[in-house]
mmCIF file of C-alpha atoms and ligand atoms in Angstrom:
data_model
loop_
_atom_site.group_PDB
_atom_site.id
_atom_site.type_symbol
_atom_site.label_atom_id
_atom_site.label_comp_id
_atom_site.label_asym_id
_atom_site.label_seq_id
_atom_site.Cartn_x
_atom_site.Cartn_y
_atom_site.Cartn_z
ATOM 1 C CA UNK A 1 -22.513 -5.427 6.058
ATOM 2 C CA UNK A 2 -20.162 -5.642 8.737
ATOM 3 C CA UNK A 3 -17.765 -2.371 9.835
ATOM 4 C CA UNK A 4 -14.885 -3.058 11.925
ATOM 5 C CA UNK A 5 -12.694 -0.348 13.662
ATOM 6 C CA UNK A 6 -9.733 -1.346 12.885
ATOM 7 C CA UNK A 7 -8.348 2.344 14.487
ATOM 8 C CA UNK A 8 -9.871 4.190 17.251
ATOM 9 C CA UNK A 9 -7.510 6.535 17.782
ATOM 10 C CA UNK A 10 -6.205 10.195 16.589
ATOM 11 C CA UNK A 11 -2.527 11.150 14.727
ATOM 12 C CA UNK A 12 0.382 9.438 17.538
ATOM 13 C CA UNK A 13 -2.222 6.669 18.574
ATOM 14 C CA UNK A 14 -2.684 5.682 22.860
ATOM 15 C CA UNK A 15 0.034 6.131 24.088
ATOM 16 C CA UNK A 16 1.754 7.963 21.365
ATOM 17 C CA UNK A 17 5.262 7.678 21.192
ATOM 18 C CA UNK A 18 6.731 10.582 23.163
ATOM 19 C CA UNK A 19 3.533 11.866 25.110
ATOM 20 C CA UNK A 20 3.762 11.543 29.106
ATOM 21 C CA UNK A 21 0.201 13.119 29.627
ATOM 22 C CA UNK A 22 -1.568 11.493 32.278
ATOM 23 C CA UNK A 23 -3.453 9.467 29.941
ATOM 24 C CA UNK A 24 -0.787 8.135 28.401
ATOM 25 C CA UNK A 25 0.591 7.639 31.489
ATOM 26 C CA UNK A 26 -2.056 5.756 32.401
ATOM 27 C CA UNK A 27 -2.469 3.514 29.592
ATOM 28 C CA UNK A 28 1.035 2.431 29.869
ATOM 29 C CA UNK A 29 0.459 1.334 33.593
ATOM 30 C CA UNK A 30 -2.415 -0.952 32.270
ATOM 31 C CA UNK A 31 -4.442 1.051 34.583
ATOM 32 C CA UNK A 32 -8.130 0.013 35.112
ATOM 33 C CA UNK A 33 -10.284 1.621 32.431
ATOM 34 C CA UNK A 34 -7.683 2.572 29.872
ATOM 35 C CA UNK A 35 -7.027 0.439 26.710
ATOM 36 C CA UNK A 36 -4.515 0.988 23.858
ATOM 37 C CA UNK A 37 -5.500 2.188 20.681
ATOM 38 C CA UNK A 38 -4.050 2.350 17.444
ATOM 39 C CA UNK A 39 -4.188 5.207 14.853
ATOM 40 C CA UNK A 40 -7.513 5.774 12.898
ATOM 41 C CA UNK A 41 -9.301 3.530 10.255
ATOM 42 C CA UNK A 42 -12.212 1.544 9.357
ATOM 43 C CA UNK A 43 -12.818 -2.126 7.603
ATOM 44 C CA UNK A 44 -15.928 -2.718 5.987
ATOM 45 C CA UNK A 45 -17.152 -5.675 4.348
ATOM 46 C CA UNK A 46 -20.298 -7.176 2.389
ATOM 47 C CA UNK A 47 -19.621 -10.116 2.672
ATOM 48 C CA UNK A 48 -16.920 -11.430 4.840
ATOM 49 C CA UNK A 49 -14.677 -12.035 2.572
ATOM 50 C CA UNK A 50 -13.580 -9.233 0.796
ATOM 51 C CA UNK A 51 -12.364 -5.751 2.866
ATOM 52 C CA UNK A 52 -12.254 -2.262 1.912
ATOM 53 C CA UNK A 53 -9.843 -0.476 4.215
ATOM 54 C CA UNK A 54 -11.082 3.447 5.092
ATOM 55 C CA UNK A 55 -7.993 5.316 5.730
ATOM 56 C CA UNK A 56 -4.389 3.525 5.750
ATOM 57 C CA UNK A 57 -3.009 4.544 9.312
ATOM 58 C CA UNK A 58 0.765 3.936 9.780
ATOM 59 C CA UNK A 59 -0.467 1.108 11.986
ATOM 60 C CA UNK A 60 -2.077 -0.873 9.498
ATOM 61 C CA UNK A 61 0.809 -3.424 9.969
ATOM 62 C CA UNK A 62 -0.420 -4.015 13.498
ATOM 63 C CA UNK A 63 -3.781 -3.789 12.620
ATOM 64 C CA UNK A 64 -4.238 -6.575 10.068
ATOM 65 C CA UNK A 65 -2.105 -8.669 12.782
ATOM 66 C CA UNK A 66 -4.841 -7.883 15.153
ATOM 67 C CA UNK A 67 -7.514 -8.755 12.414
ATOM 68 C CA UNK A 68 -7.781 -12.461 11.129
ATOM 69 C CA UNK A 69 -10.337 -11.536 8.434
ATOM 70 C CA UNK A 70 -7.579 -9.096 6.935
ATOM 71 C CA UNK A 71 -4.715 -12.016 6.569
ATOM 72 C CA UNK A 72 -4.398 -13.943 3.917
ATOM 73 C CA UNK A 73 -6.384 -17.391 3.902
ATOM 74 C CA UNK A 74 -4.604 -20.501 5.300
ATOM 75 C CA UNK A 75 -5.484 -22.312 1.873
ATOM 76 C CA UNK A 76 -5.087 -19.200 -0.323
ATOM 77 C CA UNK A 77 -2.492 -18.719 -2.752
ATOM 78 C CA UNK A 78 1.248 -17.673 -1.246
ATOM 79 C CA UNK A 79 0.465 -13.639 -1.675
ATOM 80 C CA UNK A 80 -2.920 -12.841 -0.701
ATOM 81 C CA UNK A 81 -5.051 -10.491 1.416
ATOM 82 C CA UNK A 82 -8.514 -9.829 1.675
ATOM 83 C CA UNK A 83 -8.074 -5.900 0.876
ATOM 84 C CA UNK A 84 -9.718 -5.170 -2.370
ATOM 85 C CA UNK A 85 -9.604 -1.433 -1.819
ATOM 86 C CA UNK A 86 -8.343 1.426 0.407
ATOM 87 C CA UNK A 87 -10.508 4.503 0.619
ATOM 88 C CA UNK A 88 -8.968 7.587 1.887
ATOM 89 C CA UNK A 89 -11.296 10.839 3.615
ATOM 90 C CA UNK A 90 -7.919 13.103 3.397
ATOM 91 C CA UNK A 91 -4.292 12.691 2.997
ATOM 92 C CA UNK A 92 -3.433 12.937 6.839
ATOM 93 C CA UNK A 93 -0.242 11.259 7.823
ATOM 94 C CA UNK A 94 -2.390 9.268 10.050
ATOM 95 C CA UNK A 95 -4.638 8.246 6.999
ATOM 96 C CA UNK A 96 -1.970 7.761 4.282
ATOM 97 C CA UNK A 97 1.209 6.524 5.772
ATOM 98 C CA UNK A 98 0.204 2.964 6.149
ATOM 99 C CA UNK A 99 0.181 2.775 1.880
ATOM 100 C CA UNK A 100 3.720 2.593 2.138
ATOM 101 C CA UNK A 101 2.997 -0.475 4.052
ATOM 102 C CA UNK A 102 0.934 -2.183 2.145
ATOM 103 C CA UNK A 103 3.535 -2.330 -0.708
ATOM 104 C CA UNK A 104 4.802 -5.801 -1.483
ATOM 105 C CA UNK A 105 3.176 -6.380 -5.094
ATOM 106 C CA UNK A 106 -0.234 -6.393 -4.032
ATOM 107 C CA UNK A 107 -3.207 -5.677 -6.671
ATOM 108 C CA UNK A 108 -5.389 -3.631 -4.567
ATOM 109 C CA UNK A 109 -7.081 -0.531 -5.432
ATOM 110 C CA UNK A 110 -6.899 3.062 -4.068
ATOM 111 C CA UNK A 111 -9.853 5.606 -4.074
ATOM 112 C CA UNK A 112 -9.947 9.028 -2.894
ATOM 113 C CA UNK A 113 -10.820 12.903 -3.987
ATOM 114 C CA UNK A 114 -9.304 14.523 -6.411
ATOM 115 C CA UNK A 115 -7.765 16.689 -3.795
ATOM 116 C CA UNK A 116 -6.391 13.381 -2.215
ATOM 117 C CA UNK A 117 -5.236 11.789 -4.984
ATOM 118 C CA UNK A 118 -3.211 14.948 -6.393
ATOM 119 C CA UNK A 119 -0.836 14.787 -2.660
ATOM 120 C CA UNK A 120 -0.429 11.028 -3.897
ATOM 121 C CA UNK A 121 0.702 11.547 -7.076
ATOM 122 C CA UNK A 122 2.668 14.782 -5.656
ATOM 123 C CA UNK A 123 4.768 12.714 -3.306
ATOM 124 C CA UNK A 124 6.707 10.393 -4.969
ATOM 125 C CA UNK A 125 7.223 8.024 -1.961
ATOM 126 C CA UNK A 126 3.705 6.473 -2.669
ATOM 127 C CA UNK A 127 5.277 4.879 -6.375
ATOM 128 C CA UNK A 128 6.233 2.274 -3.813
ATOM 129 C CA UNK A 129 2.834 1.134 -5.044
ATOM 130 C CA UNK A 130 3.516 -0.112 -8.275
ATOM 131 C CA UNK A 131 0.655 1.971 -10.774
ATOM 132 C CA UNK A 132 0.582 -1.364 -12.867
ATOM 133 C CA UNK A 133 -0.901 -3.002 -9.459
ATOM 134 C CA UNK A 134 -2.352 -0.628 -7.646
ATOM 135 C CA UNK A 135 -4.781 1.886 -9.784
ATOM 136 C CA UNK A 136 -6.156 5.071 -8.256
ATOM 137 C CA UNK A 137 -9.457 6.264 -8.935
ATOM 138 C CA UNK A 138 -11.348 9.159 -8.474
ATOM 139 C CA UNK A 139 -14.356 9.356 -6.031
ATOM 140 C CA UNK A 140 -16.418 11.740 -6.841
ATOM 141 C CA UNK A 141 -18.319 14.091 -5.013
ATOM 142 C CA UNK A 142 -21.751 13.756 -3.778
ATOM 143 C CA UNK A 143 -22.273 10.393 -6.180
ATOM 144 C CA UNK A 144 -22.890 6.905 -4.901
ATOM 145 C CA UNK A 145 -19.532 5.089 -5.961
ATOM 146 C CA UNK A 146 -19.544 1.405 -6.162
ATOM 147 C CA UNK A 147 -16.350 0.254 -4.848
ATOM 148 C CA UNK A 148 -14.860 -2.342 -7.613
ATOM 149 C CA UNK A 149 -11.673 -4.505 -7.302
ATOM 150 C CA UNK A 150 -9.041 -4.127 -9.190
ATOM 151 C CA UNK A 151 -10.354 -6.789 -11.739
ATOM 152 C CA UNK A 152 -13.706 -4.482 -12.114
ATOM 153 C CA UNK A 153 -15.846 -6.670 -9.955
ATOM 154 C CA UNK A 154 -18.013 -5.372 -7.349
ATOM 155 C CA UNK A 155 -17.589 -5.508 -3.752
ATOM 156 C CA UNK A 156 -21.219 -4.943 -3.217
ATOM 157 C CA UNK A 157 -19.643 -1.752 -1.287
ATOM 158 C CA UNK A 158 -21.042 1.205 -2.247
ATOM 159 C CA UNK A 159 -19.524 4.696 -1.250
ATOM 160 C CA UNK A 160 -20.687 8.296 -1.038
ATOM 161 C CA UNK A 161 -17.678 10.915 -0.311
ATOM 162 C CA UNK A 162 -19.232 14.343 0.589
ATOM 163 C CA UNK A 163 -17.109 17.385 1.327
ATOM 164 C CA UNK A 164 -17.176 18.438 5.331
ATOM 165 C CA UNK A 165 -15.712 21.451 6.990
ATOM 166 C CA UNK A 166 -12.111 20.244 7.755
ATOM 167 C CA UNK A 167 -8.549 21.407 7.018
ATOM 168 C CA UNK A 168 -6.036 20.385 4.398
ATOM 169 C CA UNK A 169 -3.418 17.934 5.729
ATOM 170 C CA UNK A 170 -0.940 19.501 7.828
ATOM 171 C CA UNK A 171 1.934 19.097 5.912
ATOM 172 C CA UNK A 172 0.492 21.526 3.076
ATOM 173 C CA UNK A 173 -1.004 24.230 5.140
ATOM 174 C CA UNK A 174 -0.046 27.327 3.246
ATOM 175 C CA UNK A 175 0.985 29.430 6.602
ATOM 176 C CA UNK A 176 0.662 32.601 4.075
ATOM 177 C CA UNK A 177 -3.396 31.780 3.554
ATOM 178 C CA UNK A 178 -4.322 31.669 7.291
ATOM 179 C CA UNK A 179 -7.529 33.825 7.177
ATOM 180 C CA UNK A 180 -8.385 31.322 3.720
ATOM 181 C CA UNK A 181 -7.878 28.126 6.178
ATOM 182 C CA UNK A 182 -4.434 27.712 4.860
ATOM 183 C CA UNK A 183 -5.321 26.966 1.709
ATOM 184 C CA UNK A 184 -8.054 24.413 2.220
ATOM 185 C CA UNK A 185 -10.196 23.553 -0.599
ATOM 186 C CA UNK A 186 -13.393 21.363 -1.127
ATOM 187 C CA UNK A 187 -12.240 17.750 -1.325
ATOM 188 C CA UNK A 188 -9.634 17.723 1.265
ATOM 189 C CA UNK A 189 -11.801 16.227 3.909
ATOM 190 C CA UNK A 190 -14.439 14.078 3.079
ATOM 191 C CA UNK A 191 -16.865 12.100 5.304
ATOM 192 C CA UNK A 192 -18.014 8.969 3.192
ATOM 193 C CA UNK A 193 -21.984 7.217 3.472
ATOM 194 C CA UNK A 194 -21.207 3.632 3.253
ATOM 195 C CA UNK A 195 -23.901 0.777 2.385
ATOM 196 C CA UNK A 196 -24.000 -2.547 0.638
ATOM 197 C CA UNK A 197 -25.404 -2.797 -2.878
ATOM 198 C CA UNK A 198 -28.754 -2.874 -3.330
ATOM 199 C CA UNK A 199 -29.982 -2.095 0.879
ATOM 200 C CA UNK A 200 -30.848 1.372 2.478
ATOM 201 C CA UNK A 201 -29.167 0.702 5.906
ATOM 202 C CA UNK A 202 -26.088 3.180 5.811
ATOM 203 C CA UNK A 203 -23.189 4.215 7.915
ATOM 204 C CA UNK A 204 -21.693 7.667 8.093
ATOM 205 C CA UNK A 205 -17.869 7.868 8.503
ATOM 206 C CA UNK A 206 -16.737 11.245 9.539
ATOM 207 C CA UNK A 207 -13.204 10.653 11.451
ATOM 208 C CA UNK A 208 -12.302 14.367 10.950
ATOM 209 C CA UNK A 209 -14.889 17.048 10.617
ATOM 210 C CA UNK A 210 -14.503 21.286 12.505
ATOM 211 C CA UNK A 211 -18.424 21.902 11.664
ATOM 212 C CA UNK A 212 -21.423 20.863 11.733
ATOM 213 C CA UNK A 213 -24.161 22.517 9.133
ATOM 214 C CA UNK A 214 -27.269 21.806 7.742
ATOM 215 C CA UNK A 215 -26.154 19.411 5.107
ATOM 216 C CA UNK A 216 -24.227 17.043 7.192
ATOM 217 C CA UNK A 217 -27.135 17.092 9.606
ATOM 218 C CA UNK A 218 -29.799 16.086 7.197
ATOM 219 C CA UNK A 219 -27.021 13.396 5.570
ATOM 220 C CA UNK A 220 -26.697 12.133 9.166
ATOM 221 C CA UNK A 221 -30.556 11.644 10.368
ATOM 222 C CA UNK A 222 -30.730 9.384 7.223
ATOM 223 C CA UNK A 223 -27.869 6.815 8.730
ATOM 224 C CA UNK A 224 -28.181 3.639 10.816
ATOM 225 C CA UNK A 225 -24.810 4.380 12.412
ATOM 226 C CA UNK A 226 -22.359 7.485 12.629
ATOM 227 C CA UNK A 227 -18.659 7.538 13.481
ATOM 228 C CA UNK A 228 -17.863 10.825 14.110
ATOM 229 C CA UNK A 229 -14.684 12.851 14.796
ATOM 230 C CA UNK A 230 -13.757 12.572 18.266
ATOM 231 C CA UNK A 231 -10.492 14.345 18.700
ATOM 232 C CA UNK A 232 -10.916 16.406 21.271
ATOM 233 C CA UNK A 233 -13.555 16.885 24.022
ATOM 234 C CA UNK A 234 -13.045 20.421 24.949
ATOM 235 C CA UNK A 235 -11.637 22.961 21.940
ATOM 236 C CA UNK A 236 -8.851 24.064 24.487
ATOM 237 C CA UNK A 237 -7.578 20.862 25.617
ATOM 238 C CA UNK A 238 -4.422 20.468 24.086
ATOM 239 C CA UNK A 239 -3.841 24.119 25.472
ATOM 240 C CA UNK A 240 -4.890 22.751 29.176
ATOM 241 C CA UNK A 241 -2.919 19.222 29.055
ATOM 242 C CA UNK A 242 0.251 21.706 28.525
ATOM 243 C CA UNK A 243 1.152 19.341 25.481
ATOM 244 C CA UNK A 244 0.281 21.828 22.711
ATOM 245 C CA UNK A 245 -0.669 25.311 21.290
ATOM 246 C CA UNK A 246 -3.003 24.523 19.202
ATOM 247 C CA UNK A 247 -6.943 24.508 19.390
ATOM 248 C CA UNK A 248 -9.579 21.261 17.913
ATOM 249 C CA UNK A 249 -10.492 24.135 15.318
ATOM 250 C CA UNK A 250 -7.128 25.219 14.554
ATOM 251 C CA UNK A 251 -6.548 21.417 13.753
ATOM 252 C CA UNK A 252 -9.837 20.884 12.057
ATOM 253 C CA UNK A 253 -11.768 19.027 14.236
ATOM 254 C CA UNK A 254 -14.935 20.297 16.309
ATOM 255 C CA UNK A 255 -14.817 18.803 20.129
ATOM 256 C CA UNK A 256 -17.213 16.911 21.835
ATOM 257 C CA UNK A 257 -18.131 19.180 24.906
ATOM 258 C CA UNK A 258 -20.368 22.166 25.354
ATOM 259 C CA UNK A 259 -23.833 24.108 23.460
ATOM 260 C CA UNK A 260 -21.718 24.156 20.217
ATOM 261 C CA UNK A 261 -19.712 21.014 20.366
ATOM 262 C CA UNK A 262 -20.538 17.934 18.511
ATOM 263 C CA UNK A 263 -22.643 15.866 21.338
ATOM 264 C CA UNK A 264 -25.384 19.082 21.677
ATOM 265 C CA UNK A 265 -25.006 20.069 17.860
ATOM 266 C CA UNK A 266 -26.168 16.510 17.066
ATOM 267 C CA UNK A 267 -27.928 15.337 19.588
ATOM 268 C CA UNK A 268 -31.444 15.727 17.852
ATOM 269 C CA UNK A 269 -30.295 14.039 14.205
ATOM 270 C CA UNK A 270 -27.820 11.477 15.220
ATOM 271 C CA UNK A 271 -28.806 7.554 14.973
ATOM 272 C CA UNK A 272 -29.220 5.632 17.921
ATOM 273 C CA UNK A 273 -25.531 3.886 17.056
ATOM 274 C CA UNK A 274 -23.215 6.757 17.411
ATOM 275 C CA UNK A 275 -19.807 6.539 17.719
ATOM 276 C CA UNK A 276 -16.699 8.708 18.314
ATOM 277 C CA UNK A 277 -13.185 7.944 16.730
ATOM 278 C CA UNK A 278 -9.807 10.135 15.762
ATOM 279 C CA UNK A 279 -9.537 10.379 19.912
ATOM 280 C CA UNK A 280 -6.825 12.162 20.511
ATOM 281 C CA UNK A 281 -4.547 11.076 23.339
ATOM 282 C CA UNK A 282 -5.353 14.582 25.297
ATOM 283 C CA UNK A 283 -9.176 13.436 25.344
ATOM 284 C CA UNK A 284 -10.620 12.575 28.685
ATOM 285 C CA UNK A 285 -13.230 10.065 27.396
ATOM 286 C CA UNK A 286 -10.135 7.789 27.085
ATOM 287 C CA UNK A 287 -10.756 6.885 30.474
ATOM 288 C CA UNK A 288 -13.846 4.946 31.284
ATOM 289 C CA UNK A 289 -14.430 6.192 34.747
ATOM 290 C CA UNK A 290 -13.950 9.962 33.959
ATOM 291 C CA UNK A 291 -17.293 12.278 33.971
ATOM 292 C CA UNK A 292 -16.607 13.067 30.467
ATOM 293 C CA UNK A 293 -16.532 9.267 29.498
ATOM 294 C CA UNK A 294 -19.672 8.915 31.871
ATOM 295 C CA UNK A 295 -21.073 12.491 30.006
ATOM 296 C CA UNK A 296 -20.625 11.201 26.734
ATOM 297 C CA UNK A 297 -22.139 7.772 27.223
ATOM 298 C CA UNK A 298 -24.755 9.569 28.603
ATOM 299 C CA UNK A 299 -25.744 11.262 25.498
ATOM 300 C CA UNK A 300 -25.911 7.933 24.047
ATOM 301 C CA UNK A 301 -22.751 8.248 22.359
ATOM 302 C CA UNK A 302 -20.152 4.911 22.228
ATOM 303 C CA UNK A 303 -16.522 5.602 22.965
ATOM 304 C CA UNK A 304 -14.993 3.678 19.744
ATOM 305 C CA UNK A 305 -11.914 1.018 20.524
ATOM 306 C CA UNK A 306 -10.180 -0.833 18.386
ATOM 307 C CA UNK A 307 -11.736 -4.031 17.223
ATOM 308 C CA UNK A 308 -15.837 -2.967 17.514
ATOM 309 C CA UNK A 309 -17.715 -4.734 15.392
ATOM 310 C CA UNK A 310 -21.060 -3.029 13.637
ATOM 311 C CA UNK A 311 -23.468 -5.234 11.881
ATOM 312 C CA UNK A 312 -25.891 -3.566 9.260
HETATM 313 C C1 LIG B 401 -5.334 15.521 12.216
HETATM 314 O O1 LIG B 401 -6.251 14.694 12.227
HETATM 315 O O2 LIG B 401 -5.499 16.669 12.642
HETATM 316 C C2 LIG B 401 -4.028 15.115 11.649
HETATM 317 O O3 LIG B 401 -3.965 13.726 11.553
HETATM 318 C C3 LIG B 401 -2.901 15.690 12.409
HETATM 319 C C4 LIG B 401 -1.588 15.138 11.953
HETATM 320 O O4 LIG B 401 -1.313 15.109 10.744
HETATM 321 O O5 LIG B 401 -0.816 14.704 12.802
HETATM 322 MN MN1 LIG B 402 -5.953 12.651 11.962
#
């Protein structure tokens, strides 16, 4: 099985758009030890040959340029692609908006929660994808789901969604159910356990995550590889950079640093291939040479980029 980030990056990407933080900044200059990164998701394939795409970022355009094993085939037929299937862990901009990219009359299929699937059908925008070509199916919690093309066949993908602490997406957050986490329910945010058919070697794929408990641990010391949510190094950053109000919590996402972020929390469970993507573009680690990078890599942690290849 091969995993390829396609997306290393948090929401607004490095550099986002409008953001003048120094590490933006920075990356912008081409300055030595920063490297551009485009907004979070995952390709995973058996074979090669046929791709399941985990999360649609609005950069998926730029992506599957940067990816020749997600273009169409120099002999194939005049529409093609690789992508049998899109599997989304939430309905985040970040993990949704690139659908509406990858309309074009394309038979692929989509699978999410049904949580996920319900902010689909909700928003009419996504009936770009045409339901007669694109189908939608359910994954279910907590149940090994082989992932199938749209013609029924098997990808020799097979995927576990399992419900983690997170947030729903920010564009539903009931402000009226604050104390309830604005309305979350189970479903929203998934982390998904990803293997080929018929082998044990698995990898965990938890892009957004605010918790860690005793599930996810013991889910996580039976993994090859993890790719964790890396948003934010410190819970406060966003508050320190100057760039924002909110907390890593308040968004959903547990930070890196500290007793009770995610580096000590899993230090003792995690697989010797651990990984950290959704990095925001207030994280520190986004620079090689800083001592968080240097901290992180230090607890045996890789900094994810765009275009790392894992082979299971
Ligand atoms: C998140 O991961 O917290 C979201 O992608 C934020 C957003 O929707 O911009
Ligand atoms: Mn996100």
């Amino acid at each position: 099985m091969r995993l390829k980030v396609l997306g290393s990056a948090a929401g607004g990407g490095f550099p986002q758009w409008n953001c003048n933080y120094r590490l933006s900044r920075g990356v912008r200059k081409g300055e030595q030890g920063f490297r551009a990164r485009t907004q979070s998701s995952l390709g995973v394939s058996a074979d090669g040959r046929d791709w399941i795409v985990f999360n649609a970022s609005p950069d998926i355009r730029e992506q599957i340029a940067a990816t020749r094993e997600l273009q169409p085939g120099e002999e194939g037929p005049l529409r093609a692609s690789p992508i049998r299937a899109v599997v989304l862990t939430n309905a985040d901009v970040d993990h949704i908006a690139g659908l509406l990219s990858l309309r074009e009359r394309h038979r692929f299929v989509i699978y999410a929660t049904a949580r996920v699937l319900r902010v689909l059908a909700e928003n009419s925008i996504f009936n770009v994808l045409d339901g007669e070509l694109v189908e939608r199916r359910e994954l279910a919690l907590n149940v090994p789901t082989p992932i199938l093309d749209c013609h029924g066949r098997p990808t020799a993908i097979v995927v576990e969604a399992f419900p983690v602490p997170g947030k729903v997406a920010l564009f539903l957050e009931d402000a009226g159910k604050a104390e309830e986490g604005f309305g979350t329910q189970e479903g929203d945010t998934v982390g998904v356990r990803i293997r080929q058919e018929g082998r044990d070697a698995a990898a965990l794929y938890v892009p957004g995550c605010a918790a860690v408990d005793a599930g996810l641990k013991q889910r996580i010391s039976t993994a090859e590889c993890l790719l964790f949510d890396g948003t934010v190094y410190t819970d406060d950053e966003m508050q320190t950079a100057g760039v924002g109000t909110k907390t890593g919590l308040r968004m959903g996402h547990l930070h890196i640093a500290g007793s009770d972020g995610s580096m000590a929390l899993l230090a003792d469970v995690a697989p010797q291939r651990r990984i950290y993507v959704h990095i925001n573009n207030t994280n520190p680690i986004l620079d090689e040479n800083s001592p968080e990078a240097t901290a992180v890599r230090a607890g045996g942690w890789e900094i994810g980029h765009d275009g790392m290849e894992i082979g299971l």
